[in-house]
Short mmCIF file of C-alpha atoms in Angstrom, two decimals:
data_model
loop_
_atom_site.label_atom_id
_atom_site.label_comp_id
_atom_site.label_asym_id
_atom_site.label_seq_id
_atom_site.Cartn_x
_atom_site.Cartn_y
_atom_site.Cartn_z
CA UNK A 1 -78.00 -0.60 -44.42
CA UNK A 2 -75.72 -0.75 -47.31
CA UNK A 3 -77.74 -0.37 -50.77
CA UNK A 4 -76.33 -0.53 -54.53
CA UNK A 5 -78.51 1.23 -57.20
CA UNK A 6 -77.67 0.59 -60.54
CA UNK A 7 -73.89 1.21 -60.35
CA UNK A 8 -71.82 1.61 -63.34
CA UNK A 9 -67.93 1.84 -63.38
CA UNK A 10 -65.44 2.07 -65.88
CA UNK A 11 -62.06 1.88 -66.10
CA UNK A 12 -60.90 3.53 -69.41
CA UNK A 13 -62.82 1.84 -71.87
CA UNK A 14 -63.14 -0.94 -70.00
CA UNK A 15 -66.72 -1.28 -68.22
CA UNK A 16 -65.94 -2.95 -64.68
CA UNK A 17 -69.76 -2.90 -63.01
CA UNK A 18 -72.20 -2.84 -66.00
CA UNK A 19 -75.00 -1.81 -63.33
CA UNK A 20 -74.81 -3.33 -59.82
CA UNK A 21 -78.10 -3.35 -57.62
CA UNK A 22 -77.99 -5.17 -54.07
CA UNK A 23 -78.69 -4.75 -50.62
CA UNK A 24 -76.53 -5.82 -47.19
CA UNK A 25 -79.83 -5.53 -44.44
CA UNK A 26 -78.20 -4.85 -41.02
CA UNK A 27 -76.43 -7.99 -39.19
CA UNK A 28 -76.34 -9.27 -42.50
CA UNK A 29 -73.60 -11.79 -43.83
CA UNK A 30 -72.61 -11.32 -47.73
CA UNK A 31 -70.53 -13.28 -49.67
CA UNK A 32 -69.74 -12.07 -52.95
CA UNK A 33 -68.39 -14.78 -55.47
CA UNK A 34 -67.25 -15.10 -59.05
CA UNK A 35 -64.70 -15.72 -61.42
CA UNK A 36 -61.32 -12.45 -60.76
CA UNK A 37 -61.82 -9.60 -63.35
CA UNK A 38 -65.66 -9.47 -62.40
CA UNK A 39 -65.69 -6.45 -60.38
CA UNK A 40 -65.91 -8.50 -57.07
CA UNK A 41 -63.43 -5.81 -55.49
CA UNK A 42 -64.23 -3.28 -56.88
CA UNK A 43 -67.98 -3.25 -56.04
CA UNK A 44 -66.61 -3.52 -52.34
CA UNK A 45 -63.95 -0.77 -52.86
CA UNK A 46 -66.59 1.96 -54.37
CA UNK A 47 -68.96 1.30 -50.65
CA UNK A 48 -65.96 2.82 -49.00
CA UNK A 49 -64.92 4.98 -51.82
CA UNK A 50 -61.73 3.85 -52.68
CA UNK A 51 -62.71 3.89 -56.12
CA UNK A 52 -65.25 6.58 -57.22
CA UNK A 53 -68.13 5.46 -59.53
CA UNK A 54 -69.69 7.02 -63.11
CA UNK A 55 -73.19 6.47 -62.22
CA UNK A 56 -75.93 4.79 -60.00
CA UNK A 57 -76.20 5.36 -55.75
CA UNK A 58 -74.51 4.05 -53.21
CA UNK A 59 -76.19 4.23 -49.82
CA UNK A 60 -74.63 3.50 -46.64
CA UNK A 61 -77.43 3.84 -43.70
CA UNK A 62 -79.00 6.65 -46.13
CA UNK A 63 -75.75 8.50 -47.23
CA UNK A 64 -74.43 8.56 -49.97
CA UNK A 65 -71.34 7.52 -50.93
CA UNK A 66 -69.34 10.23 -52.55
CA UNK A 67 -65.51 9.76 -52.05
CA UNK A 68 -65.00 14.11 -53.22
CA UNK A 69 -67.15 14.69 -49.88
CA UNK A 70 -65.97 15.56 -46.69
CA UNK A 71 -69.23 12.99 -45.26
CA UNK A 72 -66.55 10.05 -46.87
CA UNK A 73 -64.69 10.25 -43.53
CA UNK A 74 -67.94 9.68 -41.79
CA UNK A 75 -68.83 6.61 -43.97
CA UNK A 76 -65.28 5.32 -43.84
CA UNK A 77 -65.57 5.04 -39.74
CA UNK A 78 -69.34 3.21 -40.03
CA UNK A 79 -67.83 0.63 -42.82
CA UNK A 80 -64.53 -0.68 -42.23
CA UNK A 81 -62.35 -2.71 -44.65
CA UNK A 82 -60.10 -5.47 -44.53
CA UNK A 83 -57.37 -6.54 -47.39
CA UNK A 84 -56.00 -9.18 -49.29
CA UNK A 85 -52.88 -8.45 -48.26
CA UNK A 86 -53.33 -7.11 -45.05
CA UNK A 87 -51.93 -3.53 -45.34
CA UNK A 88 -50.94 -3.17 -41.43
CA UNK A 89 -48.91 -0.18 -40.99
CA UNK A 90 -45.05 -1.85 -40.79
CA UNK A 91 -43.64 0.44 -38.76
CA UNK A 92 -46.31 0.28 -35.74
CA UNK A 93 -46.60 -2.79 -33.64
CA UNK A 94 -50.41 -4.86 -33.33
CA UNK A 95 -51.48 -2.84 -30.27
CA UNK A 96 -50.79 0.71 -32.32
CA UNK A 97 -52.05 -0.95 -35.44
CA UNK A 98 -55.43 -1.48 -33.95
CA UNK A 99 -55.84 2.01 -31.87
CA UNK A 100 -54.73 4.52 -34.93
CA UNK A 101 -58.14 5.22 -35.93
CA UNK A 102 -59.42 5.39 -32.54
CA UNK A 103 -56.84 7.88 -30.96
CA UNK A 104 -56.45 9.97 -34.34
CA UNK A 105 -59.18 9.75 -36.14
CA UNK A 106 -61.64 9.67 -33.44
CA UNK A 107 -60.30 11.64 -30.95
CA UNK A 108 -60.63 8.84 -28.36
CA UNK A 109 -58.62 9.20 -24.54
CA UNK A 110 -55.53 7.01 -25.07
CA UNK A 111 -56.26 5.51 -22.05
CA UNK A 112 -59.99 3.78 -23.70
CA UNK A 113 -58.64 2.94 -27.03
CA UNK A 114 -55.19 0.73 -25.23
CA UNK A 115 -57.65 -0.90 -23.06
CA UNK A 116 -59.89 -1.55 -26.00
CA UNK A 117 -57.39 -2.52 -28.69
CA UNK A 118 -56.35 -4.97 -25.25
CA UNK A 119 -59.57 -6.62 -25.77
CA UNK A 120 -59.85 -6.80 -29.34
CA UNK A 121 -56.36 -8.19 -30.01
CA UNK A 122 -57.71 -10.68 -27.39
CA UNK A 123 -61.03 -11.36 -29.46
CA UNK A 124 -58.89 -12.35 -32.07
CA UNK A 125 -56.89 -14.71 -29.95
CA UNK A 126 -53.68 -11.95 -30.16
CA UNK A 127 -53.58 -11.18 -26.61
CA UNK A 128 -49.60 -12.06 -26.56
CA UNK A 129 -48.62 -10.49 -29.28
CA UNK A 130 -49.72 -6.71 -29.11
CA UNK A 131 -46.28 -5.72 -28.76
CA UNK A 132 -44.81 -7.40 -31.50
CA UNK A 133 -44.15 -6.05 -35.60
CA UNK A 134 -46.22 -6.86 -38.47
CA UNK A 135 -43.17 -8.44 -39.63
CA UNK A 136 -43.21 -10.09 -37.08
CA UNK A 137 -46.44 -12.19 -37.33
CA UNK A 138 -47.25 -14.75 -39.23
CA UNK A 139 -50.11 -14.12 -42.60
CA UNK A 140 -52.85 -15.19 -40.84
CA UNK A 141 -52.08 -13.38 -37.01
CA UNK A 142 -51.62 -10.31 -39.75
CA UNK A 143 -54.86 -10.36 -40.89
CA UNK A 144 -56.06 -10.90 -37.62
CA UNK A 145 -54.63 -8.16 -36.58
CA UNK A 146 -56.58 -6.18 -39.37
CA UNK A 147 -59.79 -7.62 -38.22
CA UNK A 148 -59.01 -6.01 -34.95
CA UNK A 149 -57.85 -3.06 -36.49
CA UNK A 150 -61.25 -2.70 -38.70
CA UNK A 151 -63.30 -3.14 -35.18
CA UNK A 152 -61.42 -0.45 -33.18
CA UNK A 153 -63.44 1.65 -35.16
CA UNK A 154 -66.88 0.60 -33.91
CA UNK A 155 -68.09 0.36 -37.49
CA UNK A 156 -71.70 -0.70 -38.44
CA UNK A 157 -70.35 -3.12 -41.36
CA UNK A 158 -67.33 -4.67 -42.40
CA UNK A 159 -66.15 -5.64 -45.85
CA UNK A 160 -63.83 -8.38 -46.70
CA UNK A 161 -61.72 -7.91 -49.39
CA UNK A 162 -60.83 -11.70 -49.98
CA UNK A 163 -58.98 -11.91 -46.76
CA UNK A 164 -58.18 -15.46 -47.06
CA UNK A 165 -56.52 -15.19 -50.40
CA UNK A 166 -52.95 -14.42 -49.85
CA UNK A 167 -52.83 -17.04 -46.72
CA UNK A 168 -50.65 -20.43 -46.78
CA UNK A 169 -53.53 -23.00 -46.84
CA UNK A 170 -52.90 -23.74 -42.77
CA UNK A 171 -53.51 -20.06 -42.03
CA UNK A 172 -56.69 -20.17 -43.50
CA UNK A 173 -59.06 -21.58 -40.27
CA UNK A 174 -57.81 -18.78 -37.95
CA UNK A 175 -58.79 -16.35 -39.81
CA UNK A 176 -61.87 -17.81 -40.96
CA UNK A 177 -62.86 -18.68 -37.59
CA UNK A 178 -62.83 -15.26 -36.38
CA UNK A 179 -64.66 -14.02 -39.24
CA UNK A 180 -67.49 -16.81 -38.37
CA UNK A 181 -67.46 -15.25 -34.71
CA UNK A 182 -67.69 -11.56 -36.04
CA UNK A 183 -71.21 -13.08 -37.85
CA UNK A 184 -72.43 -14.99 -34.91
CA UNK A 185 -72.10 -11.74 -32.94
CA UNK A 186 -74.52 -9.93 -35.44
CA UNK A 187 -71.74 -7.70 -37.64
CA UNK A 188 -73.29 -6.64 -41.06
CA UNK A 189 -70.70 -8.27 -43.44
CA UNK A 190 -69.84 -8.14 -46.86
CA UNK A 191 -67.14 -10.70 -47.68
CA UNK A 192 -65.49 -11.15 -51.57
CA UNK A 193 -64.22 -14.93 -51.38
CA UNK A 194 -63.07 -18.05 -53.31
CA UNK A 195 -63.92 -19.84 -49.77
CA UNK A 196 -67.19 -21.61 -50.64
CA UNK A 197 -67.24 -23.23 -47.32
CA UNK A 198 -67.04 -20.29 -45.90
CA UNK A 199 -69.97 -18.43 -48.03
CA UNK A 200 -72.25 -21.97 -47.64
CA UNK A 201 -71.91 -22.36 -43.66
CA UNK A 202 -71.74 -18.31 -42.69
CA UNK A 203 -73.10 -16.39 -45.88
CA UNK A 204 -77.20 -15.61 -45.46
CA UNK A 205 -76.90 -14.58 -48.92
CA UNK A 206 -74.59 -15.23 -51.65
CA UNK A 207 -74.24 -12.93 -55.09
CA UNK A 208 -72.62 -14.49 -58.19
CA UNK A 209 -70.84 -11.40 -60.13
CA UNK A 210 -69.87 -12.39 -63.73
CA UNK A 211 -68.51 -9.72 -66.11
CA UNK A 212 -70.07 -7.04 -64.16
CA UNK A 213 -73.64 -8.07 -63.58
CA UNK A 214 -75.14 -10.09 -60.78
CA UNK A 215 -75.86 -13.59 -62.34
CA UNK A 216 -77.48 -15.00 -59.54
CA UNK A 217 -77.93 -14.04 -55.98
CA UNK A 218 -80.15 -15.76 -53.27
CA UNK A 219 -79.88 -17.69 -50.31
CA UNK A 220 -76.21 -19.06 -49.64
CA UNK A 221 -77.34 -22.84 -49.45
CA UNK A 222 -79.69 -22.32 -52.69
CA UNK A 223 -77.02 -20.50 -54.91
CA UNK A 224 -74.16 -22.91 -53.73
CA UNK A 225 -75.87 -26.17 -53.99
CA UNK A 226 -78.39 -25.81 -56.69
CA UNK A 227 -77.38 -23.10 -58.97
CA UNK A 228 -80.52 -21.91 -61.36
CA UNK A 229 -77.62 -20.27 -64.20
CA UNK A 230 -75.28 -21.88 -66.42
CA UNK A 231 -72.39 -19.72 -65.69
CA UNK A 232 -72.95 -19.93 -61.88
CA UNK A 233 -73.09 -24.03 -62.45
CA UNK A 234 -69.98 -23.61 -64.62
CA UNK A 235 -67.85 -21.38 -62.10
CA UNK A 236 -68.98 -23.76 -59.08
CA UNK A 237 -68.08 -26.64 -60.58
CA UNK A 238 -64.46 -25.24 -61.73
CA UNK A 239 -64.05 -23.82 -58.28
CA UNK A 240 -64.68 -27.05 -56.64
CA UNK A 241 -63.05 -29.62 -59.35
CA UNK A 242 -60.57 -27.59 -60.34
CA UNK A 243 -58.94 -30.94 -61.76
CA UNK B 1 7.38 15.96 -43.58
CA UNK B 2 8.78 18.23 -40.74
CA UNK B 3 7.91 21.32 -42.41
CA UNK B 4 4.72 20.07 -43.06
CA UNK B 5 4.06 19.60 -39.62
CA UNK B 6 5.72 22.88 -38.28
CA UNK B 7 3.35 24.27 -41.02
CA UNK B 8 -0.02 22.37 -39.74
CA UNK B 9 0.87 23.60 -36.15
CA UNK B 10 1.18 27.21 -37.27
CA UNK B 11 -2.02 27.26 -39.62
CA UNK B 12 -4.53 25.11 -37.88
CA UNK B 13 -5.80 27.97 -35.35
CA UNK B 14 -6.62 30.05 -38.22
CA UNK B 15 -7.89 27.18 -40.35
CA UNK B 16 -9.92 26.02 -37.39
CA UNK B 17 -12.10 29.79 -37.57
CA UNK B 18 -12.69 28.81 -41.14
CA UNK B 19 -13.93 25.29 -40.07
CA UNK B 20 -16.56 27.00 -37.43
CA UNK B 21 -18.04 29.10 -40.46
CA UNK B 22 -17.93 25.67 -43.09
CA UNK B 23 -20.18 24.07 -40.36
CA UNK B 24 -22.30 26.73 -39.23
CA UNK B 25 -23.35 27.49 -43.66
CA UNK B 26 -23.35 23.61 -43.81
CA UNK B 27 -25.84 22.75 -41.11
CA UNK B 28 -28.30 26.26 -41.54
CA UNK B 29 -28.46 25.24 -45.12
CA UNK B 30 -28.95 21.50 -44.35
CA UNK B 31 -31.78 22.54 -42.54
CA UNK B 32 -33.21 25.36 -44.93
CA UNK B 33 -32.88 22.56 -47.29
CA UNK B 34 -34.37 19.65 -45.70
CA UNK B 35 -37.56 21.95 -44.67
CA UNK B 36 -37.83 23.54 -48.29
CA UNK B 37 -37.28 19.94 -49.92
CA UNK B 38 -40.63 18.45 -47.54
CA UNK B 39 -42.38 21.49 -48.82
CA UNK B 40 -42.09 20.93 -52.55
CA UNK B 41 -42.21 17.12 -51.91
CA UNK B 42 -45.41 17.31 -50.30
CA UNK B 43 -47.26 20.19 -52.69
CA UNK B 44 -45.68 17.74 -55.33
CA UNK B 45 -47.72 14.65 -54.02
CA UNK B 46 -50.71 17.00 -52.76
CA UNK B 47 -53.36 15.77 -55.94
CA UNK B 48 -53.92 19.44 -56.25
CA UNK B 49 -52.63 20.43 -59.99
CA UNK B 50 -52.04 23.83 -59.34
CA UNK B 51 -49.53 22.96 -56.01
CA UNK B 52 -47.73 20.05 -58.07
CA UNK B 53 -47.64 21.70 -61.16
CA UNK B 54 -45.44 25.23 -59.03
CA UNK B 55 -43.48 22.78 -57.37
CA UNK B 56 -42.52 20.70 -60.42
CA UNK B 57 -41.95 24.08 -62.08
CA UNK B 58 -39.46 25.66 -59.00
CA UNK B 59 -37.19 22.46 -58.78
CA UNK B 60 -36.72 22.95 -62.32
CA UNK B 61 -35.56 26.11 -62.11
CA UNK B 62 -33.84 25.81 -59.19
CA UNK B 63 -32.03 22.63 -60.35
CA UNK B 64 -31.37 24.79 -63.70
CA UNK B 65 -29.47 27.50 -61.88
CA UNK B 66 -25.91 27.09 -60.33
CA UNK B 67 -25.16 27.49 -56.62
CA UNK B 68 -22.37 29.91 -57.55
CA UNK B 69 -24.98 32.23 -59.68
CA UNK B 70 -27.69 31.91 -57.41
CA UNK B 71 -25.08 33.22 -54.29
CA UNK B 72 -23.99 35.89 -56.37
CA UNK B 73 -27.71 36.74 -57.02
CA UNK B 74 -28.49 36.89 -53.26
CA UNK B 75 -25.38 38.45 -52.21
CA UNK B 76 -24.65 41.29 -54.93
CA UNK B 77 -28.65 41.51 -56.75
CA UNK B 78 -30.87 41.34 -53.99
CA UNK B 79 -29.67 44.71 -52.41
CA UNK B 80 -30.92 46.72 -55.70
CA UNK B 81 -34.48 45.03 -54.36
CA UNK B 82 -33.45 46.37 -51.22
CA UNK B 83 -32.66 43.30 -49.46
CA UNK B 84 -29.35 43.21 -48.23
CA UNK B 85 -27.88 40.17 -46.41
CA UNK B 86 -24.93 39.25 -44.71
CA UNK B 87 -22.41 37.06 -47.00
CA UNK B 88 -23.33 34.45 -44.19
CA UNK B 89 -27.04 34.77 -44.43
CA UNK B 90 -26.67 34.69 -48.65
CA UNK B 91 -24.71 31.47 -48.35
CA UNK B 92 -26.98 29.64 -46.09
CA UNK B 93 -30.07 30.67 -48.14
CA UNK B 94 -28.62 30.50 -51.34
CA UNK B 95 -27.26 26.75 -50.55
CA UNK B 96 -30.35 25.93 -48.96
CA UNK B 97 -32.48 26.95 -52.03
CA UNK B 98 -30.47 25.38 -54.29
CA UNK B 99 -30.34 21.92 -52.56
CA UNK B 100 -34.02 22.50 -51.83
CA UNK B 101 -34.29 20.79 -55.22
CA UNK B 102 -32.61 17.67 -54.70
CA UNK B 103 -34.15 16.94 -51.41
CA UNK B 104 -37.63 17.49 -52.65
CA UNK B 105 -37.15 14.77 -55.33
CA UNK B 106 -35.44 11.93 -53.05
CA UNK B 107 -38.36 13.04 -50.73
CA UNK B 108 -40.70 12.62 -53.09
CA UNK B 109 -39.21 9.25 -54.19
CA UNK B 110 -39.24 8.02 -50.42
CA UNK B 111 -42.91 8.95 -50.50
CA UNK B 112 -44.05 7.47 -53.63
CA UNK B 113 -42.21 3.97 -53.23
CA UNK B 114 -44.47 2.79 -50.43
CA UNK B 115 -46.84 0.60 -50.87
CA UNK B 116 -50.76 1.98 -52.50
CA UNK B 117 -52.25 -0.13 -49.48
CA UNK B 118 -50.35 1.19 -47.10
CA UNK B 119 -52.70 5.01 -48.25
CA UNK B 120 -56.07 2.61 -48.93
CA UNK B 121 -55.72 0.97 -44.99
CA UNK B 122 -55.02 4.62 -43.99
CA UNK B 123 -57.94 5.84 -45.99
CA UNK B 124 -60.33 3.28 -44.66
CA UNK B 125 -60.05 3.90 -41.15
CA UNK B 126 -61.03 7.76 -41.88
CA UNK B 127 -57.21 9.59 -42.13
CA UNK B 128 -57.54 12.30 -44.44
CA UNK B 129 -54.30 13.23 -46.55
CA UNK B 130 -52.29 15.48 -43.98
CA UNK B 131 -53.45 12.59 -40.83
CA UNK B 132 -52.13 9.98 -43.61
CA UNK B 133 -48.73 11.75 -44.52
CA UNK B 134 -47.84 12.42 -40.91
CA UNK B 135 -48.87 8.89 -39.00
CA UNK B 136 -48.27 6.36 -42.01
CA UNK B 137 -46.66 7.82 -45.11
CA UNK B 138 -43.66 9.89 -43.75
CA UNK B 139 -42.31 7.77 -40.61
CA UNK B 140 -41.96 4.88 -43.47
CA UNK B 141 -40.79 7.45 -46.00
CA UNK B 142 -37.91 8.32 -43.86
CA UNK B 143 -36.17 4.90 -43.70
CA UNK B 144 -35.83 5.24 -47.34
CA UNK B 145 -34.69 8.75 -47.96
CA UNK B 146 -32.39 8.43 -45.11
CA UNK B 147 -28.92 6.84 -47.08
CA UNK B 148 -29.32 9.39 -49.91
CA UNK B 149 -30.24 12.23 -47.33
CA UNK B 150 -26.81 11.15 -45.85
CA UNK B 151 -25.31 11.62 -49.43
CA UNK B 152 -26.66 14.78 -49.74
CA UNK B 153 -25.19 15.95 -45.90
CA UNK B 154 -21.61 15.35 -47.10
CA UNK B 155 -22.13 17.02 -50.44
CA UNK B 156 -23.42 19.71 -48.82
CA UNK B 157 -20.25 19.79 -46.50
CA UNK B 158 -18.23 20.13 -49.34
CA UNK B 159 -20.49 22.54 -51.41
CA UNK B 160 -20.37 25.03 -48.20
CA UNK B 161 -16.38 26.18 -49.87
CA UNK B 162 -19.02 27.98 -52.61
CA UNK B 163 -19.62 30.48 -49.50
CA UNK B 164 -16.18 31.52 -50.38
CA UNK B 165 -16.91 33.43 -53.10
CA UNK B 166 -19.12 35.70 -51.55
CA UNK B 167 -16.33 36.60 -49.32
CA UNK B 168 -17.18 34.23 -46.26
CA UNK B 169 -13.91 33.27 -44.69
CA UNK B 170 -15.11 29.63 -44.45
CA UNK B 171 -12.35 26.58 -44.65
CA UNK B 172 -11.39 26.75 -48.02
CA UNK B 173 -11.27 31.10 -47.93
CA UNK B 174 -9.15 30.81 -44.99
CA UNK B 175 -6.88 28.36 -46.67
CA UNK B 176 -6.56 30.63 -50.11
CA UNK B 177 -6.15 33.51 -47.66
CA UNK B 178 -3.19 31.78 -45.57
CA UNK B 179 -1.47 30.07 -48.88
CA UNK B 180 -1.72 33.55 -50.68
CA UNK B 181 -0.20 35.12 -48.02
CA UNK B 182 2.74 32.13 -47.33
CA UNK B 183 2.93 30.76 -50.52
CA UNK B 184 3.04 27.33 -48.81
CA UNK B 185 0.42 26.19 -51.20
CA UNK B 186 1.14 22.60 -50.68
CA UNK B 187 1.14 22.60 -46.59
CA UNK B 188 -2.22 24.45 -46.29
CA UNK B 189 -4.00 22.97 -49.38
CA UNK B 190 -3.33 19.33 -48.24
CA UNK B 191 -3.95 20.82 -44.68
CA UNK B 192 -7.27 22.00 -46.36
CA UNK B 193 -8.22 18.64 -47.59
CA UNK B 194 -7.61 16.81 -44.83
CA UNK B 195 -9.76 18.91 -42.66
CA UNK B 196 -12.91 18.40 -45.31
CA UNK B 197 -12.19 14.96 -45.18
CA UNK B 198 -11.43 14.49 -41.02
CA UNK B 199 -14.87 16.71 -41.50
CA UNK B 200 -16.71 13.84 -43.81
CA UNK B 201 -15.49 10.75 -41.71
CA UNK B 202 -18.41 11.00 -39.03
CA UNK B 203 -21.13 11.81 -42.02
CA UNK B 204 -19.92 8.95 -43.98
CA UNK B 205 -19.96 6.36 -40.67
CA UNK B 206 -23.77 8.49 -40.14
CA UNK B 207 -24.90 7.19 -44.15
CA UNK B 208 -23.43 3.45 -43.50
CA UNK B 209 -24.97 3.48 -40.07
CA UNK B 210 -28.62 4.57 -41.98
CA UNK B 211 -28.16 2.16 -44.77
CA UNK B 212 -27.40 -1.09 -42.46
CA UNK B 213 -31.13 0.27 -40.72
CA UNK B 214 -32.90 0.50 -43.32
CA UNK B 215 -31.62 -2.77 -44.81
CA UNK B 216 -32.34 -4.70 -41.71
CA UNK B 217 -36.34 -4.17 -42.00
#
């Protein structure tokens, strides 16, 4: 549902994606790994065109991705995203957090999207707290929140901006564990992470991104436990020795 | 001290005609201002060159000018163009143009400070740019233009005594007219600055009362 075609990038002189080409199949989990300066993100951020690209396609369920079009609102409600840090609106509690895109950018009844955003605060294990602040909620409820927020709109994928990454180590399960329920349930997922835990147990598929190319991609268990490259051995083994 | 007081009790019912008119130019040019200012703020944020590029251009001009020349402008050049105004309806506009300027750059600021993520979350759940600046942008943008918008209100309180010289018998008129006539310059002119200031007390309580708000989050 989500396909990469030979994807260049730069920024200034500096070439970010040297010529990405992947695949997310529908229900699909993901992970993307590698070492920060790869283009990890930034693959992620041109699917929803929050960064334009130079060349190559991007395909989301056979449109193209072209963040000057109007059919970029269209793609943006089919893929959703979710931050590193978060990026709930401050000055609206959870509840409102989660049914802006319904109510205004999807023209729902009020009535629905509440009774919706209800239930997904309470998917997330928010129920209580739909009234309260952003600043009021600890890293992990926040991103929770955001999970929520990203499934108000219905979408057909979901990418993961290393969501874990700006989380106190305790905060870290919660939001995991919802993220392992969204991929039980079937959501197409794409998921940047330093969690290899994570990318072994949930991932189908995990891509190593070095410098802007795909080393190695393949099965999650294969790539994580017997890695065919050098730099993919190298980048495991600093990830999980770091001492 | 006596006099001063037999004075105050003689000149106040004039001055107080003079204080209607300072309030009525301050508050229609507070709000000519504060609606020009959001215009230019937002063509100046728009990403369309041509939009930023007219805005950038009219705040410089209009910062360039001052209020005095741009009243007279109004008030004595404008009916050669055929456009005559009141000495009332100069003021307001002429104030409100000129402070357009400095609105449209704190408004600007308030936009600009918040956080890139804030646009991207926005983005990614399908806002376009006039959804975004209404439902995320500007309700966060106002807690932090609201202590220099308050700074603003009480300069423009005191900038209304410009009216003046295009013969609108505002506060500080009335009070030339009265000490011209007495020659009790002292009485009325202290008179005069006490009512400004009496005038500025609730504004200034107004900025503290923004600034302790937009602290606390």
């Amino acid at each position: 549902m989500i396909e990469l075609s030979n994807v260049h990038k730069r920024f200034g002189s500096n070439e970010v994606l040297k010529g990405i080409t992947a695949s997310v199949e529908k229900s699909e989990v993901v992970c993307i790994i590698g070492p920060s300066g790869s283009g990890k993100s930034t693959i992620l951020r041109c699917i929803n065109g929050l960064e334009s690209y130079d060349s190559g396609d991007i395909l989301v369920e056979g449109a193209r991705v072209d963040n000057k079009a109007p059919s970029i609102v269209a793609i943006r409600t089919q893929v959703s995203m979710v931050f590193q840090r978060f990026n709930l609106f401050p000055h609206r509690t959870a509840l409102e957090n989660v049914v802006e895109g319904p109510i205004y950018v999807k023209k729902e009844p009020a009535a629905d999207a509440l009774e919706r955003g209800r239930a997904l605060l309470a998917q997330v294990g928010l129920a209580e707290k739909a009234d309260a602040y952003p600043g009021q909620l600890s890293g992990g409820q926040q991103q929770r929140v955001a999970i929520a927020r990203a499934l108000a709109m219905q979408p057909k994928a979901i990418l993961f901006d290393e969501p874990t990454s700006a989380l106190d180590p305790e905060l870290v399960g919660e939001v995991l564990g919802v993220m392992r329920k969204l991929a039980d349930d079937g959501m197409t997922m794409v998921v940047v992470t330093h969690e290899m835990g994570f990318a072994r147990d949930v991932a189908d598929r995990v891509l190593f991104i070095d410098g802007g190319v795909i080393v190695e991609q393949g099965a999650a268990k294969s790539v994580l436990n017997a890695p065919q490259h050098a730099r993919t051995q190298d980048f495991l083994h600093r990830v999980l020795h770091p001492l | 001290m006596q006099n001063f007081l037999r004075d105050a009790v003689e000149f106040l019912p004039i001055l107080l005609q003079g204080v209607w008119l300072t309030v009525v130019v301050t508050i229609g040019s507070l709000l000519l201002s504060t609606v020009l200012g959001l215009l230019w703020a937002l063509m100046r944020v728009s990403g369309i060159r041509a939009l930023s590029g007219l805005s950038a251009g009219l705040i410089n001009v209009i910062r360039g000018i001052p209020i005095i020349v741009l009243l007279f402008y109004l008030y004595f050049v404008m009916p050669d163009f055929g456009v005559a105004l009141t000495a009332l309806q100069a003021s307001i506009i002429g104030l409100g143009i000129a402070y357009s300027a400095y609105q449209a750059e704190n408004f600007r600021a308030g936009i600009e400070a918040i956080d890139k993520g804030q646009i991207e979350a926005a983005q990614t759940i399908g806002m376009g740019w006039w959804l975004t600046m209404r439902r995320v942008l500007l309700p966060q943008a106002v807690r932090i233009v609201l202590p220099p918008y308050g700074n603003v209100m009480i300069m423009m309180l005191k900038d209304s005594s410009q009216a003046s010289t295009i013969t609108v018998a505002e506060l500080a008129l009335q009070g030339k007219l009265i000490a011209s006539s007495t020659f009790k310059n002292t009485s009325v002119f202290t008179l005069v600055a006490l009512m400004y200031l009496t005038m500025s007390i609730p504004l200034i309580l107004l900025v503290r009362h923004f600034e302790k708000k937009a602290n606390r989050k």
